[in-house]
PDB file of C-alpha atoms in Angstrom:
ATOM      1  CA  MET A 260      32.109  15.607   6.515  1.00 30.00           C
ATOM      2  CA  SER A 261      32.401  11.976   7.444  1.00 33.00           C
ATOM      3  CA  ILE A 262      30.340   9.229   5.847  1.00 36.00           C
ATOM      4  CA  VAL A 263      29.763   6.587   8.486  1.00 40.00           C
ATOM      5  CA  ASP A 264      27.619   3.527   9.153  1.00 40.00           C
ATOM      6  CA  VAL A 265      27.606   3.218  12.930  1.00 41.00           C
ATOM      7  CA  PRO A 266      28.734   6.637  14.225  1.00 44.00           C
ATOM      8  CA  GLU A 267      31.791   6.811  16.434  1.00 44.00           C
ATOM      9  CA  ALA A 268      31.920   9.049  19.493  1.00 39.00           C
ATOM     10  CA  SER A 269      35.145  10.564  18.147  1.00 35.00           C
ATOM     11  CA  SER A 270      33.252  12.036  15.192  1.00 41.00           C
ATOM     12  CA  VAL A 271      31.421  14.474  17.469  1.00 42.00           C
ATOM     13  CA  CYS A 272      34.065  17.145  16.794  1.00 48.00           C
ATOM     14  CA  LYS A 273      34.230  16.556  13.037  1.00 63.00           C
ATOM     15  CA  GLY A 274      30.972  18.115  11.896  1.00 81.00           C
ATOM     16  CA  PRO A 275      27.727  16.351  11.071  1.00 91.00           C
ATOM     17  CA  TRP A 276      27.385  12.614  10.686  1.00 91.00           C
ATOM     18  CA  LEU A 277      26.490  11.872   7.107  1.00 91.00           C
ATOM     19  CA  LEU A 278      25.129   8.576   5.825  1.00 86.00           C
ATOM     20  CA  THR A 279      23.991   8.012   2.256  1.00 82.00           C
ATOM     21  CA  GLN A 280      21.989   5.168   0.796  1.00 70.00           C
ATOM     22  CA  GLY A 281      24.734   4.442  -1.713  1.00 53.00           C
ATOM     23  CA  GLU A 282      27.287   3.676   0.982  1.00 48.00           C
ATOM     24  CA  ARG A 283      24.875   1.240   2.665  1.00 45.00           C
ATOM     25  CA  ASN A 284      23.935  -0.533  -0.557  1.00 41.00           C
ATOM     26  CA  GLY A 285      27.295  -0.425  -2.288  1.00 35.00           C
ATOM     27  CA  SER A 286      26.098   1.896  -5.058  1.00 33.00           C
ATOM     28  CA  ARG A 287      25.583   5.619  -5.502  1.00 37.00           C
ATOM     29  CA  THR A 288      22.962   5.131  -8.235  1.00 37.00           C
ATOM     30  CA  ARG A 289      19.739   6.997  -7.521  1.00 46.00           C
ATOM     31  CA  ALA A 290      16.678   7.903  -9.526  1.00 46.00           C
ATOM     32  CA  ARG A 291      16.603  11.544 -10.613  1.00 50.00           C
ATOM     33  CA  GLY A 292      13.188  13.096 -10.618  1.00 49.00           C
ATOM     34  CA  THR A 293      11.961  15.757 -12.962  1.00 51.00           C
ATOM     35  CA  GLY A 294       9.554  17.395 -10.537  1.00 62.00           C
ATOM     36  CA  PRO A 295       9.627  20.880  -9.011  1.00 77.00           C
ATOM     37  CA  ALA A 296      12.152  19.905  -6.308  1.00 90.00           C
ATOM     38  CA  ALA A 297      15.639  18.435  -6.577  1.00 95.00           C
ATOM     39  CA  ALA A 298      15.315  16.852  -3.117  1.00 97.00           C
ATOM     40  CA  VAL A 299      13.051  16.858  -0.075  1.00 97.00           C
ATOM     41  CA  LEU A 300      14.629  16.867   3.387  1.00 98.00           C
ATOM     42  CA  PHE A 301      12.604  16.000   6.479  1.00 98.00           C
ATOM     43  CA  ASP A 302      13.242  16.832  10.110  1.00 98.00           C
ATOM     44  CA  ARG A 303      13.007  13.665  12.198  1.00 98.00           C
ATOM     45  CA  ASP A 304      11.447  14.305  15.630  1.00 98.00           C
ATOM     46  CA  GLY A 305       8.016  15.901  15.518  1.00 97.00           C
ATOM     47  CA  THR A 306       7.916  15.657  11.723  1.00 98.00           C
ATOM     48  CA  LEU A 307       8.486  12.057  10.632  1.00 98.00           C
ATOM     49  CA  VAL A 308       8.131  10.475  14.069  1.00 98.00           C
ATOM     50  CA  GLU A 309       6.652  11.525  17.380  1.00 97.00           C
ATOM     51  CA  ASP A 310       8.917  13.816  19.379  1.00 97.00           C
ATOM     52  CA  LEU A 311      10.069  11.895  22.448  1.00 96.00           C
ATOM     53  CA  PRO A 312      12.931  13.935  23.926  1.00 94.00           C
ATOM     54  CA  TYR A 313      16.285  12.156  23.752  1.00 96.00           C
ATOM     55  CA  ASN A 314      14.733   8.891  22.647  1.00 97.00           C
ATOM     56  CA  GLY A 315      17.271   6.140  22.088  1.00 96.00           C
ATOM     57  CA  ASP A 316      14.815   3.245  22.146  1.00 97.00           C
ATOM     58  CA  PRO A 317      13.726   2.030  18.697  1.00 98.00           C
ATOM     59  CA  ASP A 318      10.691   0.314  20.223  1.00 98.00           C
ATOM     60  CA  ARG A 319       9.287   3.732  21.158  1.00 98.00           C
ATOM     61  CA  VAL A 320       9.435   5.126  17.620  1.00 98.00           C
ATOM     62  CA  ARG A 321       5.960   6.046  16.341  1.00 98.00           C
ATOM     63  CA  LEU A 322       5.204   7.630  12.986  1.00 98.00           C
ATOM     64  CA  MET A 323       3.545  11.014  12.687  1.00 97.00           C
ATOM     65  CA  PRO A 324       0.220  11.101  10.801  1.00 92.00           C
ATOM     66  CA  SER A 325       0.627  10.718   7.024  1.00 95.00           C
ATOM     67  CA  ALA A 326       4.422  10.397   7.286  1.00 98.00           C
ATOM     68  CA  ARG A 327       4.574   7.182   5.280  1.00 97.00           C
ATOM     69  CA  ALA A 328       2.191   8.479   2.611  1.00 97.00           C
ATOM     70  CA  ALA A 329       4.151  11.729   2.305  1.00 97.00           C
ATOM     71  CA  VAL A 330       7.548  10.070   1.947  1.00 98.00           C
ATOM     72  CA  ASP A 331       6.135   7.561  -0.540  1.00 97.00           C
ATOM     73  CA  ALA A 332       4.606  10.396  -2.568  1.00 96.00           C
ATOM     74  CA  VAL A 333       7.993  12.084  -2.887  1.00 96.00           C
ATOM     75  CA  ARG A 334       9.705   8.839  -3.852  1.00 96.00           C
ATOM     76  CA  ALA A 335       7.008   8.181  -6.446  1.00 94.00           C
ATOM     77  CA  ARG A 336       8.125  11.363  -8.227  1.00 93.00           C
ATOM     78  CA  GLY A 337      11.700  10.067  -8.362  1.00 94.00           C
ATOM     79  CA  ILE A 338      12.863  12.791  -5.970  1.00 96.00           C
ATOM     80  CA  PRO A 339      15.592  11.967  -3.418  1.00 96.00           C
ATOM     81  CA  VAL A 340      14.534  12.067   0.245  1.00 97.00           C
ATOM     82  CA  GLY A 341      16.695  12.815   3.258  1.00 98.00           C
ATOM     83  CA  VAL A 342      16.600  13.469   6.989  1.00 98.00           C
ATOM     84  CA  VAL A 343      18.269  16.404   8.752  1.00 98.00           C
ATOM     85  CA  THR A 344      18.142  16.094  12.531  1.00 98.00           C
ATOM     86  CA  ASN A 345      19.673  17.654  15.650  1.00 97.00           C
ATOM     87  CA  GLN A 346      20.609  15.037  18.252  1.00 97.00           C
ATOM     88  CA  SER A 347      22.112  17.058  21.094  1.00 96.00           C
ATOM     89  CA  GLY A 348      21.472  14.173  23.492  1.00 96.00           C
ATOM     90  CA  ILE A 349      24.809  12.781  22.331  1.00 95.00           C
ATOM     91  CA  ALA A 350      26.734  15.874  23.421  1.00 95.00           C
ATOM     92  CA  ARG A 351      24.703  16.030  26.623  1.00 95.00           C
ATOM     93  CA  GLY A 352      25.595  12.412  27.485  1.00 95.00           C
ATOM     94  CA  LEU A 353      21.951  11.338  27.316  1.00 96.00           C
ATOM     95  CA  LEU A 354      22.275   9.287  24.129  1.00 96.00           C
ATOM     96  CA  SER A 355      24.968   6.996  22.804  1.00 95.00           C
ATOM     97  CA  PRO A 356      25.889   7.009  19.120  1.00 94.00           C
ATOM     98  CA  GLY A 357      24.668   3.425  18.946  1.00 95.00           C
ATOM     99  CA  ALA A 358      21.239   4.406  20.308  1.00 96.00           C
ATOM    100  CA  VAL A 359      20.866   7.125  17.670  1.00 96.00           C
ATOM    101  CA  GLU A 360      21.820   4.603  15.014  1.00 95.00           C
ATOM    102  CA  ALA A 361      19.285   2.077  16.353  1.00 96.00           C
ATOM    103  CA  VAL A 362      16.512   4.659  16.130  1.00 97.00           C
ATOM    104  CA  ARG A 363      17.609   5.593  12.618  1.00 97.00           C
ATOM    105  CA  ARG A 364      17.372   1.976  11.536  1.00 97.00           C
ATOM    106  CA  ARG A 365      13.895   1.692  13.055  1.00 98.00           C
ATOM    107  CA  VAL A 366      12.729   4.806  11.209  1.00 98.00           C
ATOM    108  CA  GLU A 367      13.883   3.216   7.969  1.00 98.00           C
ATOM    109  CA  GLU A 368      12.102  -0.021   8.827  1.00 98.00           C
ATOM    110  CA  LEU A 369       8.881   1.989   9.068  1.00 98.00           C
ATOM    111  CA  LEU A 370       9.437   4.461   6.219  1.00 98.00           C
ATOM    112  CA  GLY A 371      11.910   2.782   3.895  1.00 97.00           C
ATOM    113  CA  PRO A 372      15.475   3.891   3.158  1.00 97.00           C
ATOM    114  CA  PHE A 373      16.353   7.561   2.869  1.00 97.00           C
ATOM    115  CA  ASP A 374      18.950   8.712   0.362  1.00 97.00           C
ATOM    116  CA  VAL A 375      20.836  10.666   3.008  1.00 97.00           C
ATOM    117  CA  TRP A 376      20.850  11.229   6.766  1.00 97.00           C
ATOM    118  CA  ALA A 377      22.621  14.298   8.155  1.00 97.00           C
ATOM    119  CA  VAL A 378      22.849  14.268  11.958  1.00 97.00           C
ATOM    120  CA  CYS A 379      24.210  16.980  14.240  1.00 97.00           C
ATOM    121  CA  PRO A 380      25.572  15.400  17.441  1.00 96.00           C
ATOM    122  CA  HIS A 381      26.512  18.705  19.058  1.00 96.00           C
ATOM    123  CA  GLY A 382      25.025  20.712  21.891  1.00 95.00           C
ATOM    124  CA  PRO A 383      23.718  24.269  21.630  1.00 93.00           C
ATOM    125  CA  ASP A 384      26.915  25.726  23.121  1.00 92.00           C
ATOM    126  CA  ASP A 385      29.380  23.798  20.957  1.00 93.00           C
ATOM    127  CA  GLY A 386      29.526  26.462  18.256  1.00 91.00           C
ATOM    128  CA  CYS A 387      29.147  24.057  15.356  1.00 95.00           C
ATOM    129  CA  GLY A 388      27.817  25.076  11.971  1.00 95.00           C
ATOM    130  CA  CYS A 389      25.499  22.097  11.581  1.00 96.00           C
ATOM    131  CA  ARG A 390      23.047  22.381  14.446  1.00 96.00           C
ATOM    132  CA  LYS A 391      19.759  23.837  13.196  1.00 98.00           C
ATOM    133  CA  PRO A 392      18.972  26.755  12.842  1.00 97.00           C
ATOM    134  CA  ALA A 393      22.449  26.881  11.239  1.00 96.00           C
ATOM    135  CA  PRO A 394      22.435  25.690   7.624  1.00 97.00           C
ATOM    136  CA  GLY A 395      25.150  23.020   7.916  1.00 97.00           C
ATOM    137  CA  LEU A 396      22.889  19.956   7.890  1.00 97.00           C
ATOM    138  CA  VAL A 397      20.988  21.164   4.842  1.00 98.00           C
ATOM    139  CA  HIS A 398      24.218  22.011   3.031  1.00 97.00           C
ATOM    140  CA  ALA A 399      25.731  18.620   3.923  1.00 97.00           C
ATOM    141  CA  ALA A 400      22.683  16.681   2.774  1.00 97.00           C
ATOM    142  CA  CYS A 401      22.456  18.611  -0.489  1.00 97.00           C
ATOM    143  CA  ALA A 402      26.163  18.117  -1.157  1.00 96.00           C
ATOM    144  CA  ALA A 403      25.814  14.368  -0.602  1.00 96.00           C
ATOM    145  CA  LEU A 404      22.880  14.259  -3.020  1.00 96.00           C
ATOM    146  CA  ASP A 405      24.618  16.580  -5.492  1.00 96.00           C
ATOM    147  CA  VAL A 406      21.631  18.923  -5.595  1.00 97.00           C
ATOM    148  CA  ASP A 407      21.280  22.685  -5.324  1.00 97.00           C
ATOM    149  CA  PRO A 408      19.917  23.813  -1.934  1.00 97.00           C
ATOM    150  CA  ARG A 409      17.920  26.462  -3.804  1.00 96.00           C
ATOM    151  CA  ALA A 410      15.932  23.655  -5.452  1.00 96.00           C
ATOM    152  CA  THR A 411      15.448  21.737  -2.189  1.00 97.00           C
ATOM    153  CA  LEU A 412      12.460  21.571   0.160  1.00 97.00           C
ATOM    154  CA  VAL A 413      12.861  21.217   3.927  1.00 98.00           C
ATOM    155  CA  LEU A 414       9.897  20.131   6.054  1.00 98.00           C
ATOM    156  CA  GLY A 415       9.931  20.573   9.834  1.00 98.00           C
ATOM    157  CA  ASP A 416       7.846  21.297  12.902  1.00 97.00           C
ATOM    158  CA  ILE A 417       9.707  24.163  14.586  1.00 97.00           C
ATOM    159  CA  GLY A 418      11.180  27.488  13.603  1.00 97.00           C
ATOM    160  CA  ALA A 419      14.768  26.214  13.714  1.00 97.00           C
ATOM    161  CA  ASP A 420      14.000  23.827  10.849  1.00 98.00           C
ATOM    162  CA  ILE A 421      12.717  26.646   8.671  1.00 98.00           C
ATOM    163  CA  ASP A 422      15.527  28.997   9.679  1.00 97.00           C
ATOM    164  CA  ALA A 423      18.083  26.342   8.668  1.00 98.00           C
ATOM    165  CA  ALA A 424      16.362  25.915   5.313  1.00 98.00           C
ATOM    166  CA  GLU A 425      16.301  29.640   4.616  1.00 97.00           C
ATOM    167  CA  ALA A 426      19.912  30.104   5.713  1.00 98.00           C
ATOM    168  CA  ALA A 427      20.911  27.399   3.233  1.00 98.00           C
ATOM    169  CA  GLY A 428      18.850  28.955   0.441  1.00 97.00           C
ATOM    170  CA  ALA A 429      16.248  26.170   0.492  1.00 97.00           C
ATOM    171  CA  THR A 430      12.465  26.440   0.819  1.00 96.00           C
ATOM    172  CA  GLY A 431      11.157  25.577   4.276  1.00 96.00           C
ATOM    173  CA  VAL A 432       7.645  24.445   5.154  1.00 97.00           C
ATOM    174  CA  LEU A 433       6.427  24.360   8.748  1.00 97.00           C
ATOM    175  CA  ILE A 434       4.055  21.599   9.851  1.00 97.00           C
ATOM    176  CA  PRO A 435       2.973  22.847  13.284  1.00 96.00           C
ATOM    177  CA  THR A 436       2.435  20.521  16.241  1.00 95.00           C
ATOM    178  CA  PRO A 437       1.404  21.325  19.832  1.00 93.00           C
ATOM    179  CA  VAL A 438       5.044  22.146  20.635  1.00 92.00           C
ATOM    180  CA  THR A 439       5.354  24.684  17.806  1.00 95.00           C
ATOM    181  CA  ARG A 440       5.271  28.187  19.234  1.00 95.00           C
ATOM    182  CA  PRO A 441       2.627  30.522  17.756  1.00 95.00           C
ATOM    183  CA  GLU A 442       5.278  33.107  16.922  1.00 96.00           C
ATOM    184  CA  GLU A 443       7.138  30.485  14.883  1.00 95.00           C
ATOM    185  CA  THR A 444       4.042  29.758  12.832  1.00 95.00           C
ATOM    186  CA  ALA A 445       3.374  33.445  12.326  1.00 95.00           C
ATOM    187  CA  ALA A 446       6.931  34.126  11.172  1.00 94.00           C
ATOM    188  CA  VAL A 447       7.151  31.623   8.313  1.00 93.00           C
ATOM    189  CA  GLU A 448       5.932  31.959   4.747  1.00 93.00           C
ATOM    190  CA  HIS A 449       4.829  28.359   4.180  1.00 94.00           C
ATOM    191  CA  THR A 450       2.811  26.152   6.542  1.00 95.00           C
ATOM    192  CA  ALA A 451       0.761  22.982   6.137  1.00 96.00           C
ATOM    193  CA  PRO A 452      -1.475  21.014   8.510  1.00 95.00           C
ATOM    194  CA  ASP A 453       0.345  17.722   7.868  1.00 95.00           C
ATOM    195  CA  LEU A 454       3.142  16.226   5.814  1.00 96.00           C
ATOM    196  CA  LEU A 455       1.021  14.789   3.032  1.00 96.00           C
ATOM    197  CA  THR A 456      -0.769  18.086   2.451  1.00 96.00           C
ATOM    198  CA  ALA A 457       2.585  19.852   2.294  1.00 95.00           C
ATOM    199  CA  VAL A 458       3.996  17.371  -0.200  1.00 94.00           C
ATOM    200  CA  ARG A 459       0.933  17.437  -2.443  1.00 92.00           C
ATOM    201  CA  ALA A 460       0.791  21.223  -2.477  1.00 90.00           C
ATOM    202  CA  LEU A 461       4.479  21.672  -3.164  1.00 86.00           C
ATOM    203  CA  LEU A 462       5.075  18.862  -5.637  1.00 84.00           C
ATOM    204  CA  GLY A 463       1.685  18.687  -7.311  1.00 75.00           C
ATOM    205  CA  GLY A 464       0.552  15.546  -9.074  1.00 53.00           C
ATOM    206  CA  PRO A 465      -2.701  13.643  -9.568  1.00 46.00           C
ATOM    207  CA  GLU A 466      -3.734  14.067  -5.945  1.00 43.00           C
ATOM    208  CA  ASP A 467      -2.740  17.709  -5.654  1.00 42.00           C
ATOM    209  CA  SER A 468      -5.281  19.625  -3.619  1.00 37.00           C
ATOM    210  CA  GLY A 469      -4.569  22.694  -5.749  1.00 35.00           C
ATOM    211  CA  GLY A 470      -3.502  25.048  -2.960  1.00 34.00           C
ATOM    212  CA  GLY A 471      -0.111  26.267  -1.906  1.00 36.00           C
ATOM    213  CA  PRO A 472       1.233  25.809   1.635  1.00 36.00           C
TER     214      PRO A 472
END
């Protein structure tokens, strides 16, 4: 795994791109929470931000409902947060590495810094082990955070997100959107109507609604 700031095109064949908060800030110090999860990993498109296919324009980034409140709620518990995202537009020639990086920076402007980003730049036919539903992104993010995947939560909007979580040994929660197929929703154990509800139900706390996902 390579830890990079601005991804290089040559890293496409080297596994996922991995960026941690410590490398950006010059320190690997990070608060360690004592809650029910060692880390919470979010899918990007359709989960944290609106899903605009192959978007490389940071000005078009729009948050999903309750995304900021959900991420803040996790941080308030001292739990590391990360992003695990497929970006096959790079392999398809529809996105440059710099465009993906620009969007990442915009997401952090809106949501604050994440402790880790794990990005798969490969296409569906490249045979990599990181593209969801494979578990590579979850494993890479957990390794960077030094947490056990079995104590990690993964939140996403499609079946591939949940399949990646389960393949890695993590707990996946589906937050359906209009693009989520009904059979995907029916196949998963945990669902929630939005990110904040999922976080409150899974992590508990003063504002816990009391129900499980």
